[in-house]
Coordinates of C-alpha atoms and ligand atoms in Angstrom, one line a residue:
M27 CA -75.8 26.0 -119.2
T28 CA -72.1 25.7 -118.3
T29 CA -69.4 28.1 -117.3
D30 CA -65.6 27.7 -117.3
G31 CA -62.6 28.1 -115.0
F32 CA -61.8 31.5 -116.3
H33 CA -65.2 32.9 -115.3
L34 CA -65.2 31.1 -112.0
V35 CA -61.8 32.6 -110.9
V36 CA -63.2 36.0 -111.7
A37 CA -66.5 35.4 -109.9
A38 CA -64.6 34.1 -106.8
L39 CA -62.3 37.1 -106.8
Q40 CA -65.2 39.5 -107.1
A41 CA -67.2 37.7 -104.4
N42 CA -64.2 38.5 -102.1
G43 CA -63.9 42.2 -103.0
V44 CA -61.0 42.1 -105.5
D45 CA -61.5 45.0 -107.9
T46 CA -58.0 45.3 -109.4
I47 CA -55.5 42.8 -110.8
Y48 CA -51.9 43.6 -111.5
G49 CA -50.3 41.3 -114.0
L50 CA -48.6 40.4 -117.2
V51 CA -50.4 38.2 -119.7
G52 CA -49.3 35.2 -121.7
I53 CA -50.0 31.5 -121.8
P54 CA -52.2 30.3 -120.1
I55 CA -53.7 33.3 -118.4
T56 CA -54.4 35.9 -121.1
D57 CA -58.1 35.1 -121.3
L58 CA -58.3 35.3 -117.5
A59 CA -57.1 38.9 -117.7
R60 CA -59.6 39.6 -120.5
T61 CA -62.5 37.9 -118.6
A62 CA -61.6 39.9 -115.4
Q63 CA -61.6 43.2 -117.4
S64 CA -64.8 42.5 -119.2
S65 CA -66.4 41.6 -115.8
G66 CA -65.5 44.9 -114.2
I67 CA -62.2 44.2 -112.5
R68 CA -59.6 46.7 -113.4
Y69 CA -56.6 45.0 -115.0
I70 CA -53.2 46.8 -114.9
G71 CA -50.7 45.3 -117.3
F72 CA -47.0 45.6 -116.5
R73 CA -43.8 45.1 -118.4
H74 CA -42.2 42.8 -115.8
E75 CA -43.9 40.5 -113.3
S76 CA -41.8 41.7 -110.4
S77 CA -43.3 45.1 -110.7
A78 CA -46.8 43.7 -111.0
G79 CA -46.1 41.7 -107.8
N80 CA -44.7 44.7 -106.0
A81 CA -47.8 46.7 -107.0
A82 CA -50.1 43.9 -105.7
A83 CA -48.2 43.9 -102.4
A84 CA -48.4 47.7 -102.0
A85 CA -52.1 47.5 -102.8
G86 CA -52.5 45.0 -100.0
Y87 CA -50.6 47.2 -97.6
L88 CA -52.7 50.3 -98.4
T89 CA -56.1 48.6 -98.5
Q90 CA -56.0 45.6 -96.1
R91 CA -57.3 43.5 -98.9
P92 CA -55.0 41.1 -100.7
G93 CA -53.5 42.7 -103.8
V94 CA -53.7 40.2 -106.7
C95 CA -50.8 39.6 -109.1
L96 CA -51.4 37.5 -112.2
T97 CA -48.4 35.7 -113.9
T98 CA -47.9 33.2 -116.6
S99 CA -46.3 29.8 -116.3
G100 CA -42.6 29.1 -115.8
P101 CA -40.4 32.3 -116.2
G102 CA -43.3 34.6 -115.6
F103 CA -44.1 32.9 -112.4
L104 CA -40.4 33.0 -111.4
N105 CA -40.2 36.8 -112.1
G106 CA -43.1 37.3 -109.7
L107 CA -41.6 35.3 -107.0
P108 CA -39.2 38.0 -105.5
A109 CA -42.2 40.2 -105.0
L110 CA -44.2 37.5 -103.3
A111 CA -41.2 36.8 -101.0
N112 CA -40.8 40.5 -100.3
A113 CA -44.5 40.9 -99.5
T114 CA -44.3 38.0 -97.1
T115 CA -41.2 39.5 -95.4
N116 CA -43.0 42.9 -95.1
C117 CA -46.2 41.3 -93.8
F118 CA -48.2 42.7 -96.8
P119 CA -51.2 40.7 -97.9
M120 CA -51.0 39.6 -101.6
I121 CA -51.9 36.6 -103.8
Q122 CA -49.8 35.6 -106.7
I123 CA -52.1 33.7 -109.1
S124 CA -50.1 31.9 -111.7
G125 CA -51.1 29.8 -114.6
S126 CA -49.0 26.6 -114.9
S127 CA -48.3 23.8 -117.4
G128 CA -50.0 20.4 -117.5
R129 CA -49.5 18.4 -114.3
A130 CA -49.3 15.1 -116.1
I131 CA -46.3 16.3 -118.2
V132 CA -44.6 18.4 -115.5
D133 CA -44.7 15.7 -112.9
L134 CA -43.1 13.1 -115.1
Q135 CA -40.6 15.7 -116.3
R136 CA -41.6 14.9 -119.9
G137 CA -40.8 18.5 -121.0
D138 CA -43.7 20.9 -121.5
Y139 CA -43.8 24.6 -122.6
Q140 CA -42.5 26.6 -119.6
D141 CA -42.8 23.6 -117.3
L142 CA -41.9 23.9 -113.7
D143 CA -43.1 22.5 -110.4
Q144 CA -44.3 26.0 -109.4
L145 CA -46.2 25.0 -106.3
N146 CA -43.1 23.6 -104.6
A147 CA -40.9 26.4 -105.9
A148 CA -43.1 29.0 -104.3
R149 CA -43.5 27.3 -101.0
P150 CA -40.4 28.7 -99.2
F151 CA -41.1 32.2 -100.4
A152 CA -44.8 32.5 -99.4
K153 CA -46.9 32.4 -96.2
A154 CA -48.7 29.5 -97.9
A155 CA -48.9 27.9 -101.4
Y156 CA -51.9 26.2 -102.8
R157 CA -52.9 24.5 -106.1
I158 CA -56.3 24.3 -107.5
G159 CA -56.6 20.9 -109.3
R160 CA -60.2 20.9 -110.4
V161 CA -62.6 23.5 -111.6
E162 CA -65.0 22.8 -108.8
D163 CA -62.3 23.8 -106.3
I164 CA -61.8 27.3 -107.7
G165 CA -64.2 29.0 -105.2
R166 CA -62.6 27.1 -102.3
G167 CA -59.1 27.9 -103.5
I168 CA -59.7 31.6 -103.8
A169 CA -61.4 31.7 -100.5
R170 CA -58.5 29.9 -98.9
A171 CA -55.9 32.2 -100.5
V172 CA -57.8 35.4 -99.4
R173 CA -58.3 34.1 -95.9
T174 CA -54.6 33.1 -95.5
A175 CA -53.2 36.4 -97.0
I176 CA -55.1 38.7 -94.6
S177 CA -55.8 36.8 -91.4
G178 CA -53.2 36.8 -88.6
R179 CA -49.9 38.1 -89.7
P180 CA -50.5 39.2 -93.4
G181 CA -48.3 37.8 -96.1
G182 CA -48.0 36.5 -99.6
V183 CA -50.0 33.5 -100.8
Y184 CA -49.2 31.6 -104.0
L185 CA -52.1 30.1 -105.9
D186 CA -51.3 27.7 -108.7
I187 CA -53.9 27.2 -111.4
P188 CA -52.9 24.8 -114.2
G189 CA -54.1 26.0 -117.6
E190 CA -56.3 22.9 -118.0
V191 CA -58.3 23.8 -114.9
L192 CA -59.1 27.2 -116.4
S193 CA -60.7 25.7 -119.5
Q194 CA -62.6 23.0 -117.6
T195 CA -66.4 23.6 -117.5
M196 CA -69.0 23.2 -114.9
E197 CA -72.8 23.5 -114.8
T198 CA -73.7 27.1 -114.1
A199 CA -75.8 26.6 -111.0
A200 CA -73.3 24.3 -109.4
A201 CA -70.5 26.7 -110.3
A202 CA -72.3 29.6 -108.6
A203 CA -72.8 27.5 -105.5
S204 CA -69.1 26.7 -105.4
V205 CA -68.1 30.3 -104.8
W206 CA -68.4 32.0 -101.5
Q207 CA -67.5 35.2 -99.8
I208 CA -65.4 34.6 -96.7
V209 CA -66.9 36.0 -93.4
D210 CA -64.8 38.3 -91.2
P211 CA -61.6 37.8 -93.3
A212 CA -59.2 39.2 -90.7
P213 CA -60.9 38.5 -87.3
R214 CA -60.0 40.8 -84.5
Q215 CA -57.7 39.3 -81.9
L216 CA -58.1 40.9 -78.4
P217 CA -55.2 40.9 -76.0
A218 CA -55.7 39.2 -72.7
P219 CA -56.6 41.7 -69.8
D220 CA -53.6 40.6 -67.7
A221 CA -51.3 41.2 -70.7
V222 CA -52.6 44.7 -70.9
E223 CA -52.1 45.4 -67.2
R224 CA -48.6 43.9 -67.3
A225 CA -47.6 46.2 -70.2
L226 CA -48.9 49.3 -68.6
H227 CA -47.3 48.4 -65.3
V228 CA -43.9 48.3 -67.1
L229 CA -44.5 51.6 -68.7
A230 CA -45.7 53.1 -65.4
Q231 CA -42.4 52.1 -63.7
A232 CA -40.3 53.6 -66.5
Q233 CA -38.3 56.8 -66.2
R234 CA -37.6 57.1 -69.9
P235 CA -40.4 55.4 -71.9
L236 CA -40.4 55.3 -75.7
I237 CA -43.0 54.1 -78.2
V238 CA -41.8 52.7 -81.5
L239 CA -44.3 52.6 -84.3
G240 CA -43.8 50.2 -87.2
K241 CA -45.4 49.5 -90.5
G242 CA -47.6 46.8 -88.9
A243 CA -49.2 49.7 -86.9
A244 CA -49.6 51.7 -90.1
Y245 CA -51.1 48.7 -91.9
A246 CA -53.6 48.2 -89.0
Q247 CA -55.4 51.5 -89.8
A248 CA -55.8 52.1 -86.0
D249 CA -54.6 55.7 -86.5
N250 CA -57.0 57.4 -84.1
A251 CA -56.4 54.9 -81.3
I252 CA -52.7 55.1 -81.6
R253 CA -52.8 58.9 -81.6
E254 CA -55.0 58.9 -78.5
F255 CA -52.7 56.5 -76.6
V256 CA -49.6 58.5 -77.5
E257 CA -51.2 61.8 -76.6
T258 CA -52.9 60.5 -73.4
T259 CA -49.7 59.0 -72.0
G260 CA -47.4 61.8 -73.3
I261 CA -44.7 59.2 -74.2
P262 CA -42.3 60.2 -77.0
F263 CA -42.6 58.2 -80.1
L264 CA -40.3 57.1 -82.9
P265 CA -41.7 56.1 -86.3
M266 CA -40.1 53.5 -88.4
S267 CA -39.8 54.7 -92.0
M268 CA -43.1 53.5 -93.2
A269 CA -44.9 54.5 -90.0
K270 CA -43.9 58.1 -90.6
G271 CA -47.1 60.0 -90.9
L272 CA -49.1 57.6 -88.7
L273 CA -48.8 60.6 -86.4
P274 CA -47.5 63.6 -88.3
D275 CA -43.7 64.1 -88.4
S276 CA -44.4 67.6 -87.1
H277 CA -46.1 66.1 -83.9
P278 CA -44.4 67.6 -80.8
Q279 CA -43.9 64.1 -79.3
S280 CA -42.0 62.7 -82.4
V281 CA -38.4 62.0 -81.6
A282 CA -37.5 61.0 -85.2
A283 CA -34.9 63.8 -85.2
A284 CA -33.5 62.5 -81.9
R285 CA -33.4 58.9 -82.8
S286 CA -30.1 57.8 -81.5
L287 CA -30.5 59.5 -78.2
A288 CA -34.0 58.1 -77.8
I289 CA -33.0 54.5 -78.4
S290 CA -29.8 54.7 -76.5
R291 CA -31.4 56.0 -73.3
A292 CA -35.0 54.6 -73.3
D293 CA -35.5 52.3 -70.3
A294 CA -38.9 50.9 -71.4
V295 CA -39.9 50.5 -75.1
L296 CA -43.3 49.8 -76.4
L297 CA -43.0 48.3 -79.9
I298 CA -46.3 48.7 -81.8
G299 CA -46.3 46.6 -85.1
A300 CA -42.5 46.9 -85.3
R301 CA -40.0 44.0 -85.2
L302 CA -36.8 44.2 -83.2
N303 CA -34.8 43.1 -86.3
W304 CA -31.8 44.6 -88.0
L305 CA -33.6 47.9 -88.6
L306 CA -33.7 48.4 -84.9
G307 CA -30.2 47.0 -84.2
H308 CA -31.8 43.8 -82.8
G309 CA -32.4 45.7 -79.6
E310 CA -28.8 45.2 -78.7
S311 CA -26.5 47.4 -76.6
P312 CA -24.7 49.7 -77.1
Q313 CA -27.3 51.1 -79.6
W314 CA -29.9 50.4 -76.9
A315 CA -29.5 50.8 -73.2
A316 CA -28.4 47.4 -71.8
D317 CA -31.2 47.4 -69.2
A318 CA -34.0 48.5 -71.6
K319 CA -37.2 46.6 -71.1
F320 CA -39.2 45.7 -74.2
I321 CA -43.0 45.5 -74.5
Q322 CA -44.3 44.4 -77.8
A323 CA -47.7 44.5 -79.5
D324 CA -47.9 42.2 -82.4
I325 CA -50.4 39.9 -84.0
A326 CA -47.8 37.1 -84.3
A327 CA -46.9 35.7 -80.9
S328 CA -43.9 33.9 -82.4
E329 CA -42.3 37.3 -83.0
F330 CA -41.8 37.9 -79.3
D331 CA -38.4 37.0 -77.9
S332 CA -37.0 36.8 -81.4
N333 CA -34.1 39.1 -80.4
Q334 CA -34.5 40.3 -76.8
P335 CA -36.6 39.2 -73.9
I336 CA -40.1 40.7 -74.2
V337 CA -41.2 41.5 -70.6
A338 CA -44.7 42.3 -71.6
P339 CA -46.0 40.6 -74.8
L340 CA -49.3 41.9 -76.1
T341 CA -50.7 39.5 -78.7
G342 CA -53.5 40.9 -80.8
D343 CA -54.4 43.1 -83.7
I344 CA -53.1 46.7 -83.2
G345 CA -56.6 48.2 -83.2
S346 CA -57.8 45.9 -80.4
V347 CA -54.5 46.2 -78.4
M348 CA -54.7 50.0 -78.6
A349 CA -58.3 50.1 -77.5
A350 CA -57.5 47.9 -74.5
L351 CA -54.5 50.0 -73.6
I352 CA -56.6 53.2 -73.8
Q353 CA -59.3 51.7 -71.7
E354 CA -56.9 50.6 -69.0
V355 CA -55.0 53.8 -69.0
T356 CA -58.2 55.8 -68.7
E357 CA -59.2 53.8 -65.7
H358 CA -55.7 53.7 -64.1
P359 CA -53.7 56.6 -65.5
I360 CA -50.0 56.3 -65.5
S361 CA -47.7 59.2 -64.7
V362 CA -46.4 61.2 -67.6
P363 CA -42.8 60.8 -68.6
A364 CA -40.3 62.8 -66.5
A365 CA -39.7 66.3 -67.8
D366 CA -35.9 65.8 -68.0
W367 CA -36.4 62.9 -70.4
T368 CA -38.8 64.8 -72.7
S369 CA -36.8 68.0 -72.5
Q370 CA -33.5 66.2 -73.4
L371 CA -35.2 64.7 -76.4
Q372 CA -36.6 68.1 -77.4
E373 CA -33.2 69.8 -77.1
R374 CA -31.6 67.1 -79.3
R375 CA -34.5 67.3 -81.8
S376 CA -34.2 71.1 -82.1
A377 CA -30.4 70.9 -82.5
N378 CA -30.6 68.3 -85.2
N379 CA -33.4 70.2 -87.0
A380 CA -31.2 73.3 -87.0
K381 CA -28.3 71.4 -88.5
M382 CA -30.6 70.0 -91.1
R383 CA -31.9 73.5 -92.0
E384 CA -28.3 74.6 -92.4
R385 CA -27.5 71.8 -94.8
L386 CA -30.6 72.3 -96.8
A387 CA -29.8 76.0 -97.2
E388 CA -26.4 75.3 -98.9
N389 CA -26.5 75.7 -102.6
P390 CA -23.5 74.0 -104.2
H391 CA -23.3 73.5 -107.9
P392 CA -23.5 70.8 -109.2
M393 CA -26.4 69.9 -106.8
R394 CA -25.9 67.3 -104.1
F395 CA -28.5 65.2 -102.3
Y396 CA -29.4 67.7 -99.6
N397 CA -30.1 70.5 -102.0
A398 CA -32.3 68.4 -104.3
L399 CA -34.2 66.9 -101.4
G400 CA -34.6 70.3 -99.8
A401 CA -36.4 71.5 -103.0
I402 CA -38.6 68.4 -103.0
R403 CA -39.3 68.9 -99.3
A404 CA -40.5 72.4 -99.8
V405 CA -42.9 71.4 -102.6
L406 CA -44.3 68.4 -100.7
Q407 CA -44.8 70.5 -97.5
Q408 CA -47.5 72.3 -99.4
K409 CA -49.0 69.0 -100.6
P410 CA -49.1 66.6 -97.6
D411 CA -51.6 64.3 -99.4
V412 CA -49.0 63.3 -102.0
Y413 CA -47.9 59.7 -101.6
V414 CA -44.1 59.3 -101.4
I415 CA -42.3 56.2 -102.7
N416 CA -38.6 56.0 -101.9
E417 CA -35.8 53.7 -102.8
G418 CA -32.1 53.9 -103.3
A419 CA -29.1 54.0 -100.9
N420 CA -28.3 57.7 -100.3
A421 CA -31.6 58.6 -101.9
L422 CA -33.4 56.5 -99.4
D423 CA -31.5 57.3 -96.3
L424 CA -31.5 61.1 -96.8
A425 CA -35.1 61.4 -98.1
R426 CA -36.3 59.4 -95.1
N427 CA -34.9 62.1 -92.8
I428 CA -35.5 65.1 -94.9
I429 CA -39.0 64.6 -96.4
D430 CA -41.6 64.9 -93.6
I431 CA -44.8 62.8 -93.9
E432 CA -47.9 64.1 -92.3
L433 CA -50.5 61.5 -93.2
P434 CA -50.7 57.8 -92.4
R435 CA -49.5 55.2 -95.0
H436 CA -48.2 58.0 -97.3
R437 CA -44.7 56.7 -97.5
L438 CA -43.8 53.3 -99.0
D439 CA -40.2 52.3 -99.3
T440 CA -37.7 49.5 -99.5
G441 CA -39.1 47.9 -96.3
T442 CA -37.7 45.1 -94.2
W443 CA -35.3 43.7 -96.8
G444 CA -34.1 47.1 -98.0
V445 CA -34.8 45.8 -101.4
M446 CA -34.3 47.8 -104.7
G447 CA -36.8 47.5 -107.5
I448 CA -40.1 48.2 -105.7
G449 CA -40.2 51.8 -106.9
M450 CA -42.5 51.8 -110.0
G451 CA -44.7 48.9 -108.8
Y452 CA -45.4 50.7 -105.5
A453 CA -45.9 54.0 -107.2
I454 CA -48.4 52.5 -109.7
A455 CA -50.4 50.8 -106.9
A456 CA -50.5 53.9 -104.8
A457 CA -51.9 55.9 -107.7
V458 CA -54.3 53.2 -108.8
E459 CA -55.6 52.4 -105.3
T460 CA -55.9 55.9 -104.0
G461 CA -56.3 58.1 -107.1
R462 CA -54.0 60.6 -105.4
P463 CA -50.8 62.0 -106.8
V464 CA -47.6 60.1 -106.2
V465 CA -43.9 61.2 -106.1
A466 CA -41.3 58.4 -106.4
I467 CA -37.9 59.6 -105.1
E468 CA -35.4 57.3 -106.7
G469 CA -31.7 56.8 -106.8
D470 CA -30.6 56.4 -110.4
S471 CA -29.5 52.8 -109.8
A472 CA -32.7 51.9 -107.9
F473 CA -34.8 53.3 -110.7
G474 CA -33.1 51.0 -113.2
F475 CA -34.6 47.9 -111.5
S476 CA -38.2 48.8 -112.5
G477 CA -37.6 51.7 -114.9
M478 CA -39.4 50.2 -117.9
E479 CA -42.7 50.6 -115.9
I480 CA -42.5 54.3 -116.8
E481 CA -44.3 53.0 -119.9
T482 CA -47.0 51.5 -117.7
I483 CA -47.4 54.7 -115.8
C484 CA -47.8 56.6 -119.1
R485 CA -50.1 54.0 -120.7
Y486 CA -52.5 54.3 -117.8
R487 CA -52.0 58.0 -117.5
L488 CA -51.3 57.8 -113.8
P489 CA -50.5 60.9 -111.7
V490 CA -47.0 59.7 -110.9
T491 CA -43.9 61.9 -110.9
V492 CA -40.7 60.1 -110.8
V493 CA -37.7 62.1 -109.5
I494 CA -34.4 60.5 -110.2
L495 CA -31.5 61.7 -108.0
N496 CA -28.9 61.0 -110.7
N497 CA -25.4 60.9 -109.4
G498 CA -24.5 58.4 -112.1
G499 CA -23.7 55.4 -110.0
V500 CA -24.6 52.8 -107.4
Y501 CA -23.9 54.9 -104.2
R502 CA -22.0 57.4 -106.3
G503 CA -20.7 57.9 -109.8
D504 CA -17.1 59.0 -109.5
E505 CA -15.1 55.8 -108.9
I506 CA -12.0 55.5 -111.0
P507 CA -11.3 51.9 -112.0
S508 CA -7.7 50.8 -111.4
G509 CA -5.4 47.9 -111.5
S510 CA -6.1 45.7 -114.5
V511 CA -6.4 45.7 -118.3
T512 CA -10.2 45.5 -118.2
S513 CA -10.3 48.5 -115.8
E514 CA -8.8 50.6 -118.5
K515 CA -11.7 50.1 -120.9
D516 CA -14.6 49.4 -118.5
P517 CA -16.3 51.6 -115.9
A518 CA -15.8 50.8 -112.2
P519 CA -18.4 48.4 -110.7
T520 CA -20.3 51.2 -109.0
V521 CA -20.4 53.5 -112.0
L522 CA -23.4 54.1 -114.2
N523 CA -24.0 56.8 -116.8
A524 CA -23.8 60.2 -115.1
G525 CA -24.9 61.9 -118.3
A526 CA -28.0 59.7 -118.7
R527 CA -31.1 61.7 -119.6
H528 CA -33.7 59.6 -118.0
E529 CA -36.4 62.2 -118.8
L530 CA -36.3 61.0 -122.4
L531 CA -37.8 57.8 -121.2
A532 CA -41.0 59.6 -120.1
Q533 CA -41.1 61.5 -123.3
A534 CA -40.7 58.3 -125.4
F535 CA -44.0 57.1 -123.9
G536 CA -46.0 60.3 -124.0
G537 CA -45.2 61.6 -120.4
Q538 CA -43.6 64.9 -119.5
G539 CA -39.8 64.9 -119.0
Y540 CA -37.7 67.4 -117.2
H541 CA -33.9 67.7 -116.8
V542 CA -32.9 69.9 -113.9
T543 CA -29.6 71.1 -112.5
T544 CA -30.5 73.5 -109.7
P545 CA -33.0 73.4 -106.7
A546 CA -35.0 76.2 -108.3
E547 CA -35.4 74.2 -111.5
L548 CA -36.4 71.2 -109.5
T549 CA -39.0 73.1 -107.5
A550 CA -40.5 74.5 -110.7
A551 CA -40.5 71.1 -112.5
L552 CA -42.0 69.2 -109.5
S553 CA -44.7 71.9 -108.9
E554 CA -45.6 71.8 -112.6
A555 CA -45.7 68.0 -112.7
L556 CA -47.9 67.7 -109.7
A557 CA -50.2 70.4 -110.9
S558 CA -50.6 68.6 -114.2
N559 CA -51.7 65.3 -112.5
R560 CA -50.1 63.5 -115.4
P561 CA -47.1 61.1 -115.7
A562 CA -43.8 62.9 -115.4
L563 CA -40.1 62.1 -114.9
I564 CA -37.6 64.6 -113.6
D565 CA -33.9 63.7 -114.1
C566 CA -32.1 65.6 -111.4
E567 CA -28.4 66.0 -112.3
L568 CA -26.3 65.6 -109.1
D569 CA -22.6 65.8 -108.6
P570 CA -21.2 62.3 -109.3
S571 CA -19.2 62.6 -106.1
A572 CA -22.3 63.1 -104.0
G573 CA -23.2 60.1 -101.8
V574 CA -21.4 57.6 -99.7
E575 CA -20.8 53.9 -100.3
S576 CA -23.7 51.7 -98.9
G577 CA -25.5 54.8 -97.7
H578 CA -26.2 54.5 -93.9
L579 CA -25.4 50.8 -94.0
A580 CA -21.6 51.0 -94.4
N581 CA -21.3 48.9 -91.3
L582 CA -23.0 46.0 -93.1
N583 CA -20.6 46.0 -96.0
P584 CA -17.7 43.6 -95.4
A585 CA -14.4 45.4 -96.0
K586 CA -11.5 43.9 -98.0
T587 CA -8.8 42.6 -95.7
T588 CA -6.2 41.6 -98.3
T589 CA -4.9 43.2 -101.3
S590 CA -3.2 41.4 -104.2
S591 CA 0.1 42.6 -105.4
Ligands
ADP615 P1 -41.0 48.1 -89.3 O1 -40.1 47.5 -90.4 O2 -41.8 49.3 -89.7 O3 -40.3 48.1 -88.0 P2 -42.0 45.4 -89.2 O4 -42.4 45.0 -90.6 O5 -40.7 44.9 -88.7 O6 -42.2 47.0 -89.1 O7 -43.1 44.9 -88.2 C1 -44.4 44.8 -88.5 C2 -45.0 43.8 -87.5 O8 -46.4 44.2 -87.4 C3 -44.9 42.4 -87.8 O9 -44.3 41.7 -86.7 C4 -46.4 41.9 -88.0 O10 -46.6 40.6 -87.4 C5 -47.1 43.0 -87.2 N1 -48.5 43.2 -87.7 C6 -48.9 43.3 -89.0 N2 -50.2 43.6 -89.1 C7 -50.6 43.7 -87.8 C8 -51.9 44.0 -87.2 N3 -53.0 44.2 -87.9 N4 -52.0 43.9 -85.8 C9 -50.9 43.7 -85.1 N5 -49.7 43.4 -85.6 C10 -49.5 43.4 -86.9

């Protein structure tokens, strides 16, 4: 009896716990998807590989198992690549498995259907890239890909499987023996005791300590240990956007609403699974105090000193690091932060919250971002178990601050790159992996990057509600073009269609569509959509003048220095 490469790939994935594949079929992997589905793996078919890849990445983040994305050769592979690169940048474990054309023809550049040297093309964008060249290496190749994706710092792995390998056969007993389940896929890494003591010594000396929680901490699923350490020490904490909910945003020690004060005055900062990259101003003054001391807990030692001196590096997985810190602090308690530090932060938090409440209470017509997000906030406060996906410019910056998250890993967003296009892929993965309702809060421009996946959401009848904050443009929709002949007939570069009725897209594919123009209508539509547990899209008509260019990142947008006459 013999088996073939298709069945071996599926057997090897199943042996390593893969129960879902996100992909888009075509030559040479269509039968691989069929074989997976008939063997009990759930196959979710997308309309664009980039969304399939984003879904796999989000699945990896949510489950600590590599999400698997399946792509076809050549262009299909290339479409998946941005998601692989984004997953690697975000430290999410995923594997892009791609079919590829015949090696003999590709390598001599003789011209084959969709030929491309995919292995080398993928390398710079992945944590690792491997090719399986023989059917007997399929088990080994999958084991290697899974191990690499989730051990150490997680990331994206590319696995190339030429079509000819999939159809090669092997004797069944030998094939079964060639597949194995990897043992302890993400081994714990314990921090050295002296590193733990050093870190606590720095914190104990501090007058104004601060803990920054990043998405690496959320990924680690060490929620109880993190909470225990934060509450035992009494140190104020600041969640990065995807770490919101690791401890509830309503937690009394959260200083999310006093962010700039916290980072400008902290004198010792414990970074837990958060990089000191652009999202944290590279730890530079004047955003941070010039004499701030940084302590960093991270699984990747090469991360330390990437931007600022790390006076106390803690190498290890977050669970082990937190356990060691808790043990040490239980044996040798450190003094609680000075009351003037915590009370300053509390005052700023209360003042900023009051300002926020005032803005949310305004009711201009047409609606603006605050009013729409205020309505969404009120609905979601009643349903903290809803997963929130968020992308856009203003839609991202404002929702991040306005929508509180109370449960860990319940907010997925544009991440380390601030990339657009993750929305529908992440929403689909959140619904598929958790079975819980999902609300995707989208700018109208951001939605466009993955909008066709509304069909995927409808086809699989997923409990996803897409809310489009539609101000008719990139950043905003009211720019008047000027200065040339083309500008008389064409819209300005930032302008989209303010009158677009996105809800018709959902209706086209059997979902529920809503068009709303007031917070009350939005509240009613969102409540109904969530209660139905079915696909829905709410087009939320905003004032085209609402929003600012580049959102909160105006400082990153180079300004024109010359004007032509
Ligand atoms: P944020 O954008 O939320 O600040 P980053 O993506 O910059 O977070 O940082 C995440 C960090 O977490 C990365 O440096 C990564 O190496 C680290 N990390 C990821 N998983 C773990 C883990 N299980 N244990 C420890 N560190 C981790």
